[in-house]
Amino acid sequence: MFEVLVYLYENYWRPDACPDHDQLTRKLSAVGFETDEIQEALVWLDGLAENAQAYAADQSSDSLRVYSTAEIDRLGEDSIGFVSFLESAGVLPPAMREMVIDRATAVGECPLALEDLKVIVLMVFWSLGEEPDALILDELFVAPEERLIH
């Protein structure tokens, strides 16, 4: 599923630039994605679209997030740490954080791989028509061992 999401991010600049589900399914199949993977991604994207609508209504600036045991098990320590890092850096407001957590818990993997969480964060920005700043893109795409220290 994550390969489909990355493909959509790279090929469609915003969600509304994507064709309808039937046409998108045909395009993704033609590129070589499996039907099950495509359907899983489309269902996941529908949930993301619902969250994006709710995001517009909830722009609260302060909140404290306490993770349930089930969320900790599902997300894993690395993913929760990364979400906390993005929050403390001021790039992931509470409503977006909740979108990330919702979409991360919608994935069947347990615990969620950090690389998959990074794709989810990227897709949340994409769904809202927002471009993360360059430093955040670096965090999302560049492996720590490949970073150059100046």
mmCIF file with all atom_site columns, C-alpha atoms in Angstrom:
data_model
loop_
_atom_site.group_PDB
_atom_site.id
_atom_site.type_symbol
_atom_site.label_atom_id
_atom_site.label_alt_id
_atom_site.label_comp_id
_atom_site.label_asym_id
_atom_site.label_entity_id
_atom_site.label_seq_id
_atom_site.pdbx_PDB_ins_code
_atom_site.Cartn_x
_atom_site.Cartn_y
_atom_site.Cartn_z
_atom_site.occupancy
_atom_site.B_iso_or_equiv
_atom_site.pdbx_formal_charge
_atom_site.auth_seq_id
_atom_site.auth_comp_id
_atom_site.auth_asym_id
_atom_site.auth_atom_id
_atom_site.pdbx_PDB_model_num
ATOM 1   C CA . MET A 1 1   ? 0.000   0.000  0.000   1.00 0.00 ? 1   MET A CA 1
ATOM 2   C CA . PHE A 1 2   ? 2.758   2.469  0.893   1.00 0.00 ? 2   PHE A CA 1
ATOM 3   C CA . GLU A 1 3   ? 4.309   2.194  -2.560  1.00 0.00 ? 3   GLU A CA 1
ATOM 4   C CA . VAL A 1 4   ? 0.951   3.263  -4.050  1.00 0.00 ? 4   VAL A CA 1
ATOM 5   C CA . LEU A 1 5   ? 0.781   6.235  -1.670  1.00 0.00 ? 5   LEU A CA 1
ATOM 6   C CA . VAL A 1 6   ? 4.304   7.346  -2.572  1.00 0.00 ? 6   VAL A CA 1
ATOM 7   C CA . TYR A 1 7   ? 3.447   7.006  -6.263  1.00 0.00 ? 7   TYR A CA 1
ATOM 8   C CA . LEU A 1 8   ? 0.383   9.232  -5.799  1.00 0.00 ? 8   LEU A CA 1
ATOM 9   C CA . TYR A 1 9   ? 2.403   11.816 -3.894  1.00 0.00 ? 9   TYR A CA 1
ATOM 10  C CA . GLU A 1 10  ? 5.041   11.910 -6.610  1.00 0.00 ? 10  GLU A CA 1
ATOM 11  C CA . ASN A 1 11  ? 2.603   12.030 -9.526  1.00 0.00 ? 11  ASN A CA 1
ATOM 12  C CA . TYR A 1 12  ? -0.328  14.142 -8.296  1.00 0.00 ? 12  TYR A CA 1
ATOM 13  C CA . TRP A 1 13  ? 0.396   17.470 -6.694  1.00 0.00 ? 13  TRP A CA 1
ATOM 14  C CA . ARG A 1 14  ? -2.868  17.457 -4.686  1.00 0.00 ? 14  ARG A CA 1
ATOM 15  C CA . PRO A 1 15  ? -5.608  14.925 -3.933  1.00 0.00 ? 15  PRO A CA 1
ATOM 16  C CA . ASP A 1 16  ? -8.096  16.743 -6.134  1.00 0.00 ? 16  ASP A CA 1
ATOM 17  C CA . ALA A 1 17  ? -5.676  16.272 -9.063  1.00 0.00 ? 17  ALA A CA 1
ATOM 18  C CA . CYS A 1 18  ? -6.198  12.504 -8.810  1.00 0.00 ? 18  CYS A CA 1
ATOM 19  C CA . PRO A 1 19  ? -8.753  10.972 -11.147 1.00 0.00 ? 19  PRO A CA 1
ATOM 20  C CA . ASP A 1 20  ? -11.815 9.174  -9.767  1.00 0.00 ? 20  ASP A CA 1
ATOM 21  C CA . HIS A 1 21  ? -11.268 5.774  -8.148  1.00 0.00 ? 21  HIS A CA 1
ATOM 22  C CA . ASP A 1 22  ? -12.102 3.727  -11.245 1.00 0.00 ? 22  ASP A CA 1
ATOM 23  C CA . GLN A 1 23  ? -9.749  5.624  -13.522 1.00 0.00 ? 23  GLN A CA 1
ATOM 24  C CA . LEU A 1 24  ? -7.057  5.779  -10.841 1.00 0.00 ? 24  LEU A CA 1
ATOM 25  C CA . THR A 1 25  ? -7.344  2.018  -10.317 1.00 0.00 ? 25  THR A CA 1
ATOM 26  C CA . ARG A 1 26  ? -6.793  1.461  -14.041 1.00 0.00 ? 26  ARG A CA 1
ATOM 27  C CA . LYS A 1 27  ? -3.797  3.794  -14.092 1.00 0.00 ? 27  LYS A CA 1
ATOM 28  C CA . LEU A 1 28  ? -2.215  2.179  -11.047 1.00 0.00 ? 28  LEU A CA 1
ATOM 29  C CA . SER A 1 29  ? -2.804  -1.291 -12.494 1.00 0.00 ? 29  SER A CA 1
ATOM 30  C CA . ALA A 1 30  ? -1.178  -0.213 -15.746 1.00 0.00 ? 30  ALA A CA 1
ATOM 31  C CA . VAL A 1 31  ? 1.873   0.967  -13.789 1.00 0.00 ? 31  VAL A CA 1
ATOM 32  C CA . GLY A 1 32  ? 2.134   -2.461 -12.195 1.00 0.00 ? 32  GLY A CA 1
ATOM 33  C CA . PHE A 1 33  ? 0.511   -2.260 -8.773  1.00 0.00 ? 33  PHE A CA 1
ATOM 34  C CA . GLU A 1 34  ? -1.495  -5.261 -7.554  1.00 0.00 ? 34  GLU A CA 1
ATOM 35  C CA . THR A 1 35  ? -5.284  -4.940 -7.255  1.00 0.00 ? 35  THR A CA 1
ATOM 36  C CA . ASP A 1 36  ? -5.317  -5.692 -3.505  1.00 0.00 ? 36  ASP A CA 1
ATOM 37  C CA . GLU A 1 37  ? -2.637  -3.091 -2.855  1.00 0.00 ? 37  GLU A CA 1
ATOM 38  C CA . ILE A 1 38  ? -4.544  -0.493 -4.900  1.00 0.00 ? 38  ILE A CA 1
ATOM 39  C CA . GLN A 1 39  ? -7.847  -1.154 -3.114  1.00 0.00 ? 39  GLN A CA 1
ATOM 40  C CA . GLU A 1 40  ? -6.199  -0.988 0.303   1.00 0.00 ? 40  GLU A CA 1
ATOM 41  C CA . ALA A 1 41  ? -4.613  2.357  -0.598  1.00 0.00 ? 41  ALA A CA 1
ATOM 42  C CA . LEU A 1 42  ? -7.888  3.775  -1.932  1.00 0.00 ? 42  LEU A CA 1
ATOM 43  C CA . VAL A 1 43  ? -9.799  2.800  1.215   1.00 0.00 ? 43  VAL A CA 1
ATOM 44  C CA . TRP A 1 44  ? -7.006  4.338  3.311   1.00 0.00 ? 44  TRP A CA 1
ATOM 45  C CA . LEU A 1 45  ? -7.152  7.522  1.196   1.00 0.00 ? 45  LEU A CA 1
ATOM 46  C CA . ASP A 1 46  ? -10.919 7.762  1.683   1.00 0.00 ? 46  ASP A CA 1
ATOM 47  C CA . GLY A 1 47  ? -10.305 7.807  5.437   1.00 0.00 ? 47  GLY A CA 1
ATOM 48  C CA . LEU A 1 48  ? -7.650  10.456 4.936   1.00 0.00 ? 48  LEU A CA 1
ATOM 49  C CA . ALA A 1 49  ? -10.091 12.611 2.952   1.00 0.00 ? 49  ALA A CA 1
ATOM 50  C CA . GLU A 1 50  ? -12.652 12.361 5.772   1.00 0.00 ? 50  GLU A CA 1
ATOM 51  C CA . ASN A 1 51  ? -9.990  13.452 8.258   1.00 0.00 ? 51  ASN A CA 1
ATOM 52  C CA . ALA A 1 52  ? -8.970  16.369 6.038   1.00 0.00 ? 52  ALA A CA 1
ATOM 53  C CA . GLN A 1 53  ? -12.538 17.679 6.121   1.00 0.00 ? 53  GLN A CA 1
ATOM 54  C CA . ALA A 1 54  ? -12.600 17.426 9.912   1.00 0.00 ? 54  ALA A CA 1
ATOM 55  C CA . TYR A 1 55  ? -9.199  19.158 10.101  1.00 0.00 ? 55  TYR A CA 1
ATOM 56  C CA . ALA A 1 56  ? -10.652 22.303 8.538   1.00 0.00 ? 56  ALA A CA 1
ATOM 57  C CA . ALA A 1 57  ? -13.145 22.517 11.412  1.00 0.00 ? 57  ALA A CA 1
ATOM 58  C CA . ASP A 1 58  ? -10.638 21.852 14.227  1.00 0.00 ? 58  ASP A CA 1
ATOM 59  C CA . GLN A 1 59  ? -7.758  24.293 14.409  1.00 0.00 ? 59  GLN A CA 1
ATOM 60  C CA . SER A 1 60  ? -7.154  24.163 18.170  1.00 0.00 ? 60  SER A CA 1
ATOM 61  C CA . SER A 1 61  ? -3.609  25.171 19.002  1.00 0.00 ? 61  SER A CA 1
ATOM 62  C CA . ASP A 1 62  ? -3.011  23.559 22.369  1.00 0.00 ? 62  ASP A CA 1
ATOM 63  C CA . SER A 1 63  ? -3.524  20.016 23.440  1.00 0.00 ? 63  SER A CA 1
ATOM 64  C CA . LEU A 1 64  ? -1.760  17.291 25.326  1.00 0.00 ? 64  LEU A CA 1
ATOM 65  C CA . ARG A 1 65  ? -1.731  13.823 23.780  1.00 0.00 ? 65  ARG A CA 1
ATOM 66  C CA . VAL A 1 66  ? -1.754  10.786 26.012  1.00 0.00 ? 66  VAL A CA 1
ATOM 67  C CA . TYR A 1 67  ? -1.426  7.560  24.045  1.00 0.00 ? 67  TYR A CA 1
ATOM 68  C CA . SER A 1 68  ? -3.502  4.540  24.964  1.00 0.00 ? 68  SER A CA 1
ATOM 69  C CA . THR A 1 69  ? -1.821  1.176  25.394  1.00 0.00 ? 69  THR A CA 1
ATOM 70  C CA . ALA A 1 70  ? -3.372  0.006  22.122  1.00 0.00 ? 70  ALA A CA 1
ATOM 71  C CA . GLU A 1 71  ? -1.972  3.065  20.291  1.00 0.00 ? 71  GLU A CA 1
ATOM 72  C CA . ILE A 1 72  ? 1.476   2.517  21.783  1.00 0.00 ? 72  ILE A CA 1
ATOM 73  C CA . ASP A 1 73  ? 1.392   -1.128 20.680  1.00 0.00 ? 73  ASP A CA 1
ATOM 74  C CA . ARG A 1 74  ? 0.154   -0.198 17.203  1.00 0.00 ? 74  ARG A CA 1
ATOM 75  C CA . LEU A 1 75  ? 2.485   2.742  16.580  1.00 0.00 ? 75  LEU A CA 1
ATOM 76  C CA . GLY A 1 76  ? 5.598   1.654  18.441  1.00 0.00 ? 76  GLY A CA 1
ATOM 77  C CA . GLU A 1 77  ? 8.064   3.817  20.330  1.00 0.00 ? 77  GLU A CA 1
ATOM 78  C CA . ASP A 1 78  ? 9.960   5.043  17.243  1.00 0.00 ? 78  ASP A CA 1
ATOM 79  C CA . SER A 1 79  ? 6.815   6.317  15.546  1.00 0.00 ? 79  SER A CA 1
ATOM 80  C CA . ILE A 1 80  ? 5.507   7.998  18.686  1.00 0.00 ? 80  ILE A CA 1
ATOM 81  C CA . GLY A 1 81  ? 8.913   9.614  19.182  1.00 0.00 ? 81  GLY A CA 1
ATOM 82  C CA . PHE A 1 82  ? 8.883   10.908 15.614  1.00 0.00 ? 82  PHE A CA 1
ATOM 83  C CA . VAL A 1 83  ? 5.381   12.367 16.012  1.00 0.00 ? 83  VAL A CA 1
ATOM 84  C CA . SER A 1 84  ? 6.545   14.066 19.229  1.00 0.00 ? 84  SER A CA 1
ATOM 85  C CA . PHE A 1 85  ? 9.601   15.439 17.412  1.00 0.00 ? 85  PHE A CA 1
ATOM 86  C CA . LEU A 1 86  ? 7.405   16.938 14.674  1.00 0.00 ? 86  LEU A CA 1
ATOM 87  C CA . GLU A 1 87  ? 5.101   18.461 17.289  1.00 0.00 ? 87  GLU A CA 1
ATOM 88  C CA . SER A 1 88  ? 7.970   19.992 19.239  1.00 0.00 ? 88  SER A CA 1
ATOM 89  C CA . ALA A 1 89  ? 9.437   21.379 16.004  1.00 0.00 ? 89  ALA A CA 1
ATOM 90  C CA . GLY A 1 90  ? 6.143   23.210 15.463  1.00 0.00 ? 90  GLY A CA 1
ATOM 91  C CA . VAL A 1 91  ? 5.326   21.578 12.137  1.00 0.00 ? 91  VAL A CA 1
ATOM 92  C CA . LEU A 1 92  ? 2.609   19.180 13.284  1.00 0.00 ? 92  LEU A CA 1
ATOM 93  C CA . PRO A 1 93  ? -0.250  20.983 15.032  1.00 0.00 ? 93  PRO A CA 1
ATOM 94  C CA . PRO A 1 94  ? -2.609  18.930 17.224  1.00 0.00 ? 94  PRO A CA 1
ATOM 95  C CA . ALA A 1 95  ? -5.294  18.400 14.564  1.00 0.00 ? 95  ALA A CA 1
ATOM 96  C CA . MET A 1 96  ? -2.709  17.165 12.051  1.00 0.00 ? 96  MET A CA 1
ATOM 97  C CA . ARG A 1 97  ? -1.174  14.958 14.724  1.00 0.00 ? 97  ARG A CA 1
ATOM 98  C CA . GLU A 1 98  ? -4.550  13.344 15.246  1.00 0.00 ? 98  GLU A CA 1
ATOM 99  C CA . MET A 1 99  ? -4.864  12.780 11.499  1.00 0.00 ? 99  MET A CA 1
ATOM 100 C CA . VAL A 1 100 ? -1.467  11.066 11.485  1.00 0.00 ? 100 VAL A CA 1
ATOM 101 C CA . ILE A 1 101 ? -2.384  8.880  14.449  1.00 0.00 ? 101 ILE A CA 1
ATOM 102 C CA . ASP A 1 102 ? -5.756  7.965  12.967  1.00 0.00 ? 102 ASP A CA 1
ATOM 103 C CA . ARG A 1 103 ? -4.276  6.974  9.621   1.00 0.00 ? 103 ARG A CA 1
ATOM 104 C CA . ALA A 1 104 ? -1.383  5.132  11.299  1.00 0.00 ? 104 ALA A CA 1
ATOM 105 C CA . THR A 1 105 ? -3.752  3.081  13.420  1.00 0.00 ? 105 THR A CA 1
ATOM 106 C CA . ALA A 1 106 ? -5.799  2.287  10.297  1.00 0.00 ? 106 ALA A CA 1
ATOM 107 C CA . VAL A 1 107 ? -2.822  0.328  8.944   1.00 0.00 ? 107 VAL A CA 1
ATOM 108 C CA . GLY A 1 108 ? -2.779  -3.330 9.910   1.00 0.00 ? 108 GLY A CA 1
ATOM 109 C CA . GLU A 1 109 ? 0.923   -3.511 10.804  1.00 0.00 ? 109 GLU A CA 1
ATOM 110 C CA . CYS A 1 110 ? 1.873   -3.666 14.453  1.00 0.00 ? 110 CYS A CA 1
ATOM 111 C CA . PRO A 1 111 ? 4.115   -1.920 15.349  1.00 0.00 ? 111 PRO A CA 1
ATOM 112 C CA . LEU A 1 112 ? 4.174   0.444  12.422  1.00 0.00 ? 112 LEU A CA 1
ATOM 113 C CA . ALA A 1 113 ? 7.583   0.869  10.792  1.00 0.00 ? 113 ALA A CA 1
ATOM 114 C CA . LEU A 1 114 ? 9.005   4.378  11.133  1.00 0.00 ? 114 LEU A CA 1
ATOM 115 C CA . GLU A 1 115 ? 9.471   4.626  7.357   1.00 0.00 ? 115 GLU A CA 1
ATOM 116 C CA . ASP A 1 116 ? 5.764   3.871  6.870   1.00 0.00 ? 116 ASP A CA 1
ATOM 117 C CA . LEU A 1 117 ? 4.821   6.523  9.433   1.00 0.00 ? 117 LEU A CA 1
ATOM 118 C CA . LYS A 1 118 ? 6.898   9.040  7.494   1.00 0.00 ? 118 LYS A CA 1
ATOM 119 C CA . VAL A 1 119 ? 4.860   8.257  4.373   1.00 0.00 ? 119 VAL A CA 1
ATOM 120 C CA . ILE A 1 120 ? 1.685   8.775  6.395   1.00 0.00 ? 120 ILE A CA 1
ATOM 121 C CA . VAL A 1 121 ? 2.931   12.172 7.621   1.00 0.00 ? 121 VAL A CA 1
ATOM 122 C CA . LEU A 1 122 ? 3.753   13.143 4.052   1.00 0.00 ? 122 LEU A CA 1
ATOM 123 C CA . MET A 1 123 ? 0.300   12.054 2.873   1.00 0.00 ? 123 MET A CA 1
ATOM 124 C CA . VAL A 1 124 ? -1.381  14.097 5.625   1.00 0.00 ? 124 VAL A CA 1
ATOM 125 C CA . PHE A 1 125 ? 0.445   17.220 4.412   1.00 0.00 ? 125 PHE A CA 1
ATOM 126 C CA . TRP A 1 126 ? -0.476  16.284 0.818   1.00 0.00 ? 126 TRP A CA 1
ATOM 127 C CA . SER A 1 127 ? -4.157  15.787 1.685   1.00 0.00 ? 127 SER A CA 1
ATOM 128 C CA . LEU A 1 128 ? -4.310  19.296 3.134   1.00 0.00 ? 128 LEU A CA 1
ATOM 129 C CA . GLY A 1 129 ? -2.527  20.857 0.170   1.00 0.00 ? 129 GLY A CA 1
ATOM 130 C CA . GLU A 1 130 ? 0.412   21.839 2.367   1.00 0.00 ? 130 GLU A CA 1
ATOM 131 C CA . GLU A 1 131 ? 4.081   21.422 1.557   1.00 0.00 ? 131 GLU A CA 1
ATOM 132 C CA . PRO A 1 132 ? 6.307   20.586 4.522   1.00 0.00 ? 132 PRO A CA 1
ATOM 133 C CA . ASP A 1 133 ? 9.345   22.829 4.804   1.00 0.00 ? 133 ASP A CA 1
ATOM 134 C CA . ALA A 1 134 ? 12.709  21.625 3.511   1.00 0.00 ? 134 ALA A CA 1
ATOM 135 C CA . LEU A 1 135 ? 14.009  20.469 6.898   1.00 0.00 ? 135 LEU A CA 1
ATOM 136 C CA . ILE A 1 136 ? 10.958  18.300 7.473   1.00 0.00 ? 136 ILE A CA 1
ATOM 137 C CA . LEU A 1 137 ? 11.215  16.858 3.969   1.00 0.00 ? 137 LEU A CA 1
ATOM 138 C CA . ASP A 1 138 ? 14.810  15.987 4.833   1.00 0.00 ? 138 ASP A CA 1
ATOM 139 C CA . GLU A 1 139 ? 13.602  14.169 7.967   1.00 0.00 ? 139 GLU A CA 1
ATOM 140 C CA . LEU A 1 140 ? 10.979  12.317 5.947   1.00 0.00 ? 140 LEU A CA 1
ATOM 141 C CA . PHE A 1 141 ? 13.193  11.215 3.067   1.00 0.00 ? 141 PHE A CA 1
ATOM 142 C CA . VAL A 1 142 ? 16.863  11.087 4.028   1.00 0.00 ? 142 VAL A CA 1
ATOM 143 C CA . ALA A 1 143 ? 18.140  8.223  6.154   1.00 0.00 ? 143 ALA A CA 1
ATOM 144 C CA . PRO A 1 144 ? 20.085  9.470  9.210   1.00 0.00 ? 144 PRO A CA 1
ATOM 145 C CA . GLU A 1 145 ? 23.256  7.689  8.126   1.00 0.00 ? 145 GLU A CA 1
ATOM 146 C CA . GLU A 1 146 ? 23.159  9.514  4.768   1.00 0.00 ? 146 GLU A CA 1
ATOM 147 C CA . ARG A 1 147 ? 22.952  13.033 6.221   1.00 0.00 ? 147 ARG A CA 1
ATOM 148 C CA . LEU A 1 148 ? 25.971  15.272 5.852   1.00 0.00 ? 148 LEU A CA 1
ATOM 149 C CA . ILE A 1 149 ? 27.101  17.117 8.935   1.00 0.00 ? 149 ILE A CA 1
ATOM 150 C CA . HIS A 1 150 ? 28.359  20.615 8.171   1.00 0.00 ? 150 HIS A CA 1
#
